[in-house]
mmCIF file of C-alpha atoms in Angstrom:
data_model
loop_
_atom_site.group_PDB
_atom_site.id
_atom_site.type_symbol
_atom_site.label_atom_id
_atom_site.label_comp_id
_atom_site.label_asym_id
_atom_site.label_seq_id
_atom_site.Cartn_x
_atom_site.Cartn_y
_atom_site.Cartn_z
ATOM 1 C CA UNK A 165 -23.606 45.015 -10.132
ATOM 2 C CA UNK A 166 -26.950 46.695 -10.675
ATOM 3 C CA UNK A 167 -27.025 47.830 -7.063
ATOM 4 C CA UNK A 168 -23.511 49.290 -7.387
ATOM 5 C CA UNK A 169 -24.485 51.233 -10.517
ATOM 6 C CA UNK A 170 -27.577 52.593 -8.736
ATOM 7 C CA UNK A 171 -25.486 53.750 -5.761
ATOM 8 C CA UNK A 172 -22.913 55.318 -8.079
ATOM 9 C CA UNK A 173 -25.671 57.104 -9.989
ATOM 10 C CA UNK A 174 -27.097 58.535 -6.772
ATOM 11 C CA UNK A 175 -23.663 59.714 -5.650
ATOM 12 C CA UNK A 176 -23.029 61.437 -8.983
ATOM 13 C CA UNK A 177 -26.470 63.085 -8.942
ATOM 14 C CA UNK A 178 -25.893 64.270 -5.360
ATOM 15 C CA UNK A 179 -22.521 65.786 -6.243
ATOM 16 C CA UNK A 180 -23.929 67.552 -9.306
ATOM 17 C CA UNK A 181 -26.854 68.854 -7.232
ATOM 18 C CA UNK A 182 -24.509 70.249 -4.575
ATOM 19 C CA UNK A 183 -22.382 71.955 -7.216
ATOM 20 C CA UNK A 184 -25.488 73.540 -8.755
ATOM 21 C CA UNK A 185 -26.712 74.741 -5.335
ATOM 22 C CA UNK A 186 -23.260 76.180 -4.552
ATOM 23 C CA UNK A 187 -23.062 78.027 -7.859
ATOM 24 C CA UNK A 188 -26.593 79.319 -7.354
ATOM 25 C CA UNK A 189 -25.607 80.609 -3.895
ATOM 26 C CA UNK A 190 -22.500 82.328 -5.330
ATOM 27 C CA UNK A 191 -24.642 84.158 -7.874
ATOM 28 C CA UNK A 192 -27.760 84.967 -5.832
ATOM 29 C CA UNK A 193 -26.752 85.562 -2.192
ATOM 30 C CA UNK A 194 -24.282 88.402 -2.906
ATOM 31 C CA UNK A 195 -27.112 90.382 -4.500
ATOM 32 C CA UNK A 196 -28.701 90.809 -1.064
ATOM 33 C CA UNK A 197 -26.909 93.503 0.909
ATOM 34 C CA UNK A 198 -26.896 94.519 4.547
ATOM 35 C CA UNK A 199 -25.931 97.703 6.429
ATOM 36 C CA UNK A 200 -27.041 100.052 3.663
ATOM 37 C CA UNK A 201 -26.507 103.401 5.396
ATOM 38 C CA UNK A 202 -27.208 105.652 2.475
ATOM 39 C CA UNK A 203 -27.586 109.217 3.672
ATOM 40 C CA UNK A 204 -26.172 108.583 7.140
ATOM 41 C CA UNK A 205 -24.209 111.536 8.534
ATOM 42 C CA UNK A 206 -20.642 110.734 9.557
ATOM 43 C CA UNK A 207 -19.340 113.771 11.429
ATOM 44 C CA UNK A 208 -16.660 111.788 13.241
ATOM 45 C CA UNK A 209 -15.187 109.818 10.368
ATOM 46 C CA UNK A 210 -12.172 108.519 8.461
ATOM 47 C CA UNK A 211 -11.523 106.527 5.290
ATOM 48 C CA UNK A 212 -10.768 102.879 4.676
ATOM 49 C CA UNK A 213 -10.519 101.042 1.351
ATOM 50 C CA UNK A 214 -11.312 97.724 -0.261
ATOM 51 C CA UNK A 215 -8.841 96.492 -2.863
ATOM 52 C CA UNK A 216 -9.023 93.497 -5.190
ATOM 53 C CA UNK A 217 -6.548 91.850 -7.535
ATOM 54 C CA UNK A 218 -9.462 90.301 -9.408
ATOM 55 C CA UNK A 219 -9.725 87.276 -7.128
ATOM 56 C CA UNK A 220 -8.964 88.369 -3.585
ATOM 57 C CA UNK A 221 -10.151 91.309 -1.456
ATOM 58 C CA UNK A 222 -7.951 93.229 0.990
ATOM 59 C CA UNK A 223 -9.097 95.708 3.627
ATOM 60 C CA UNK A 224 -6.876 98.816 3.710
ATOM 61 C CA UNK A 225 -6.730 101.155 6.714
ATOM 62 C CA UNK A 226 -4.391 103.913 7.914
ATOM 63 C CA UNK A 227 -1.293 102.660 9.710
ATOM 64 C CA UNK A 228 -1.694 105.203 12.490
ATOM 65 C CA UNK A 229 -4.793 106.856 13.947
ATOM 66 C CA UNK A 230 -5.788 107.883 17.441
ATOM 67 C CA UNK A 231 -7.604 104.540 17.615
ATOM 68 C CA UNK A 232 -4.870 102.171 16.473
ATOM 69 C CA UNK A 233 -1.176 102.165 15.562
ATOM 70 C CA UNK A 234 -0.739 99.012 13.476
ATOM 71 C CA UNK A 235 3.037 99.473 13.256
ATOM 72 C CA UNK A 236 3.254 98.450 16.921
ATOM 73 C CA UNK A 237 1.724 95.087 16.007
ATOM 74 C CA UNK A 238 3.043 94.666 12.464
ATOM 75 C CA UNK A 239 6.536 96.203 12.429
ATOM 76 C CA UNK A 240 7.867 97.715 9.208
ATOM 77 C CA UNK A 241 11.011 95.660 9.824
ATOM 78 C CA UNK A 242 9.106 92.493 8.860
ATOM 79 C CA UNK A 243 9.116 93.691 5.240
ATOM 80 C CA UNK A 244 12.068 93.676 2.852
ATOM 81 C CA UNK A 245 11.989 97.441 2.435
ATOM 82 C CA UNK A 246 11.951 98.216 6.189
ATOM 83 C CA UNK A 247 10.408 101.566 5.218
ATOM 84 C CA UNK A 248 7.583 103.443 6.919
ATOM 85 C CA UNK A 249 4.218 103.623 5.146
ATOM 86 C CA UNK A 250 0.912 105.460 5.543
ATOM 87 C CA UNK A 251 -1.532 102.608 4.888
ATOM 88 C CA UNK A 252 -1.745 98.920 5.665
ATOM 89 C CA UNK A 253 -3.771 96.194 3.921
ATOM 90 C CA UNK A 254 -5.007 92.963 5.467
ATOM 91 C CA UNK A 255 -5.912 89.859 3.528
ATOM 92 C CA UNK A 256 -6.840 86.548 5.144
ATOM 93 C CA UNK A 257 -6.548 83.260 3.271
ATOM 94 C CA UNK A 258 -5.291 79.707 2.936
ATOM 95 C CA UNK A 259 -1.676 79.484 4.077
ATOM 96 C CA UNK A 260 -0.648 76.851 1.533
ATOM 97 C CA UNK A 261 -2.141 78.838 -1.316
ATOM 98 C CA UNK A 262 -0.454 82.044 -0.177
ATOM 99 C CA UNK A 263 2.998 80.541 0.288
ATOM 100 C CA UNK A 264 3.107 77.867 -2.397
ATOM 101 C CA UNK A 265 1.286 79.501 -5.319
ATOM 102 C CA UNK A 266 3.044 82.719 -6.372
ATOM 103 C CA UNK A 267 1.530 82.280 -9.854
ATOM 104 C CA UNK A 268 -1.564 80.384 -11.045
ATOM 105 C CA UNK A 269 0.776 78.146 -13.039
ATOM 106 C CA UNK A 270 2.276 77.005 -9.716
ATOM 107 C CA UNK A 271 -1.056 75.765 -8.360
ATOM 108 C CA UNK A 272 -0.914 72.110 -7.309
ATOM 109 C CA UNK A 273 -3.917 69.817 -7.026
ATOM 110 C CA UNK A 274 -3.079 69.084 -3.377
ATOM 111 C CA UNK A 275 -3.011 72.818 -2.567
ATOM 112 C CA UNK A 276 -6.366 73.366 -4.264
ATOM 113 C CA UNK A 277 -7.975 70.410 -2.460
ATOM 114 C CA UNK A 278 -6.627 71.505 0.936
ATOM 115 C CA UNK A 279 -7.916 75.043 0.397
ATOM 116 C CA UNK A 280 -11.314 74.013 -0.976
ATOM 117 C CA UNK A 281 -12.174 71.594 1.802
ATOM 118 C CA UNK A 282 -10.660 73.284 4.840
ATOM 119 C CA UNK A 283 -7.777 70.869 5.323
ATOM 120 C CA UNK A 284 -4.961 73.409 5.563
ATOM 121 C CA UNK A 285 -4.166 76.241 7.959
ATOM 122 C CA UNK A 286 -4.585 79.961 7.296
ATOM 123 C CA UNK A 287 -2.420 83.067 7.158
ATOM 124 C CA UNK A 288 -2.795 86.815 7.207
ATOM 125 C CA UNK A 289 -1.107 88.630 4.343
ATOM 126 C CA UNK A 290 -0.176 92.175 5.298
ATOM 127 C CA UNK A 291 0.870 94.770 2.721
ATOM 128 C CA UNK A 292 1.966 98.348 3.326
ATOM 129 C CA UNK A 293 1.116 101.188 0.923
ATOM 130 C CA UNK A 294 1.664 104.903 0.655
ATOM 131 C CA UNK A 295 -0.461 105.972 -2.298
ATOM 132 C CA UNK A 296 -3.939 104.520 -2.828
ATOM 133 C CA UNK A 297 -5.324 104.705 -6.368
ATOM 134 C CA UNK A 298 -9.098 104.568 -6.643
ATOM 135 C CA UNK A 299 -10.785 102.788 -9.529
ATOM 136 C CA UNK A 300 -12.733 99.663 -10.401
ATOM 137 C CA UNK A 301 -10.422 97.580 -8.200
ATOM 138 C CA UNK A 302 -10.171 99.968 -5.269
ATOM 139 C CA UNK A 303 -13.030 101.728 -3.493
ATOM 140 C CA UNK A 304 -12.963 104.290 -0.718
ATOM 141 C CA UNK A 305 -15.326 103.912 2.239
ATOM 142 C CA UNK A 306 -16.127 106.657 4.726
ATOM 143 C CA UNK A 307 -16.467 105.144 8.183
ATOM 144 C CA UNK A 308 -17.159 106.467 11.663
ATOM 145 C CA UNK A 309 -14.435 106.056 14.259
ATOM 146 C CA UNK A 310 -16.768 103.957 16.370
ATOM 147 C CA UNK A 311 -17.293 101.554 13.485
ATOM 148 C CA UNK A 312 -13.564 101.560 12.780
ATOM 149 C CA UNK A 313 -12.967 100.318 16.322
ATOM 150 C CA UNK A 314 -15.154 97.319 15.500
ATOM 151 C CA UNK A 315 -13.113 96.695 12.345
ATOM 152 C CA UNK A 316 -9.866 96.898 14.309
ATOM 153 C CA UNK A 317 -11.112 94.285 16.767
ATOM 154 C CA UNK A 318 -12.202 91.980 13.947
ATOM 155 C CA UNK A 319 -8.823 92.155 12.209
ATOM 156 C CA UNK A 320 -6.843 91.737 15.431
ATOM 157 C CA UNK A 321 -8.932 88.711 16.414
ATOM 158 C CA UNK A 322 -8.130 87.076 13.055
ATOM 159 C CA UNK A 323 -4.446 86.704 13.987
ATOM 160 C CA UNK A 324 -3.303 83.543 15.746
ATOM 161 C CA UNK A 325 -1.248 85.046 18.569
ATOM 162 C CA UNK A 326 1.576 83.447 20.525
ATOM 163 C CA UNK A 327 1.700 82.950 24.298
ATOM 164 C CA UNK A 328 2.768 86.585 24.701
ATOM 165 C CA UNK A 329 -0.191 87.860 22.642
ATOM 166 C CA UNK A 330 2.113 88.801 19.762
ATOM 167 C CA UNK A 331 1.488 88.100 16.083
ATOM 168 C CA UNK A 332 3.326 85.032 14.786
ATOM 169 C CA UNK A 333 5.511 86.091 11.875
ATOM 170 C CA UNK A 334 5.915 83.542 9.067
ATOM 171 C CA UNK A 335 9.458 83.585 7.712
ATOM 172 C CA UNK A 336 9.201 82.906 3.991
ATOM 173 C CA UNK A 337 10.634 83.928 0.632
ATOM 174 C CA UNK A 338 7.165 83.710 -0.941
ATOM 175 C CA UNK A 339 6.594 87.448 -0.732
ATOM 176 C CA UNK A 340 4.759 89.500 -3.339
ATOM 177 C CA UNK A 341 7.036 92.531 -3.113
ATOM 178 C CA UNK A 342 9.193 94.720 -0.895
ATOM 179 C CA UNK A 343 6.316 95.875 1.295
ATOM 180 C CA UNK A 344 4.506 92.743 2.537
ATOM 181 C CA UNK A 345 4.740 89.983 5.147
ATOM 182 C CA UNK A 346 2.802 86.937 6.392
ATOM 183 C CA UNK A 347 1.476 85.916 9.818
ATOM 184 C CA UNK A 348 -0.315 82.927 11.291
ATOM 185 C CA UNK A 349 -4.087 83.356 11.343
ATOM 186 C CA UNK A 350 -7.122 81.824 12.976
ATOM 187 C CA UNK A 351 -9.914 80.049 11.174
ATOM 188 C CA UNK A 352 -10.311 77.574 8.351
ATOM 189 C CA UNK A 353 -10.442 78.395 4.661
ATOM 190 C CA UNK A 354 -12.894 76.503 2.439
ATOM 191 C CA UNK A 355 -15.185 76.998 -0.541
ATOM 192 C CA UNK A 356 -17.788 78.173 1.986
ATOM 193 C CA UNK A 357 -15.489 80.570 3.842
ATOM 194 C CA UNK A 358 -13.003 82.176 1.481
ATOM 195 C CA UNK A 359 -10.716 85.187 1.650
ATOM 196 C CA UNK A 360 -13.589 87.258 0.291
ATOM 197 C CA UNK A 361 -16.004 85.898 2.892
ATOM 198 C CA UNK A 362 -13.544 87.071 5.536
ATOM 199 C CA UNK A 363 -13.343 90.529 3.960
ATOM 200 C CA UNK A 364 -17.126 90.769 3.652
ATOM 201 C CA UNK A 365 -17.468 89.839 7.327
ATOM 202 C CA UNK A 366 -14.925 92.531 8.192
ATOM 203 C CA UNK A 367 -17.219 95.094 6.571
ATOM 204 C CA UNK A 368 -20.219 93.648 8.391
ATOM 205 C CA UNK A 369 -18.452 93.960 11.742
ATOM 206 C CA UNK A 370 -17.707 97.590 10.888
ATOM 207 C CA UNK A 371 -21.384 98.182 10.006
ATOM 208 C CA UNK A 372 -20.550 98.860 6.364
ATOM 209 C CA UNK A 373 -22.330 97.699 3.223
ATOM 210 C CA UNK A 374 -21.674 94.038 2.523
ATOM 211 C CA UNK A 375 -23.259 91.064 0.768
ATOM 212 C CA UNK A 376 -25.373 88.635 2.760
ATOM 213 C CA UNK A 377 -22.729 86.033 1.859
ATOM 214 C CA UNK A 378 -20.097 85.791 -0.820
ATOM 215 C CA UNK A 379 -17.193 83.615 -1.870
ATOM 216 C CA UNK A 380 -15.978 86.045 -4.522
ATOM 217 C CA UNK A 381 -14.691 89.590 -4.694
ATOM 218 C CA UNK A 382 -17.479 90.463 -7.139
ATOM 219 C CA UNK A 383 -19.983 89.893 -4.337
ATOM 220 C CA UNK A 384 -18.337 92.658 -2.302
ATOM 221 C CA UNK A 385 -17.667 95.181 -5.045
ATOM 222 C CA UNK A 386 -21.229 94.824 -6.377
ATOM 223 C CA UNK A 387 -22.318 96.939 -3.389
ATOM 224 C CA UNK A 388 -19.716 99.650 -4.040
ATOM 225 C CA UNK A 389 -20.386 100.414 -7.694
#
């Protein structure tokens, strides 16, 4: 009995220690930024955006440029509205969370556990926009076309394509509005690689300012104050 209590004590201490280390990492690591290009001239440039709902970060880019026409990959017809739009947002995340948790009140313990520990699969949430409103939750980023090409490749490589190299549309009623759709994605979501980690890595691939590592949207937006 004494040996069992000792083992249990060590397990509890180990778990508490890991939680403390994780929380410390969430607070400290995002403070260290990379790709700070303050003062860099961008003669050949365009704009992208980062958008948060308070928990999750999306990357917004133009639907059509001379570099990429996203409507050829993500058709407007996949949305309820079927309308044409000027901008497109990409958000990567846990598939179960996206499709089964329209509101926080709908969150199930099984969904949270699957998402936290990388048990479930992932999805790409795509949302079309016309007007972009800048503010605390939406920041504009000036980017060179060369760097945008890197961002395009990163986003495209996040989709789990079919045998014909086409995106795999997820038919679901769990949509957020008239202008969005879901697709199968690559990768595994966990507390160490969240939707915000994906977005931060997207900025890194595009040589934009980003936190060293983050699990939260605050870690990204800290560098765009």
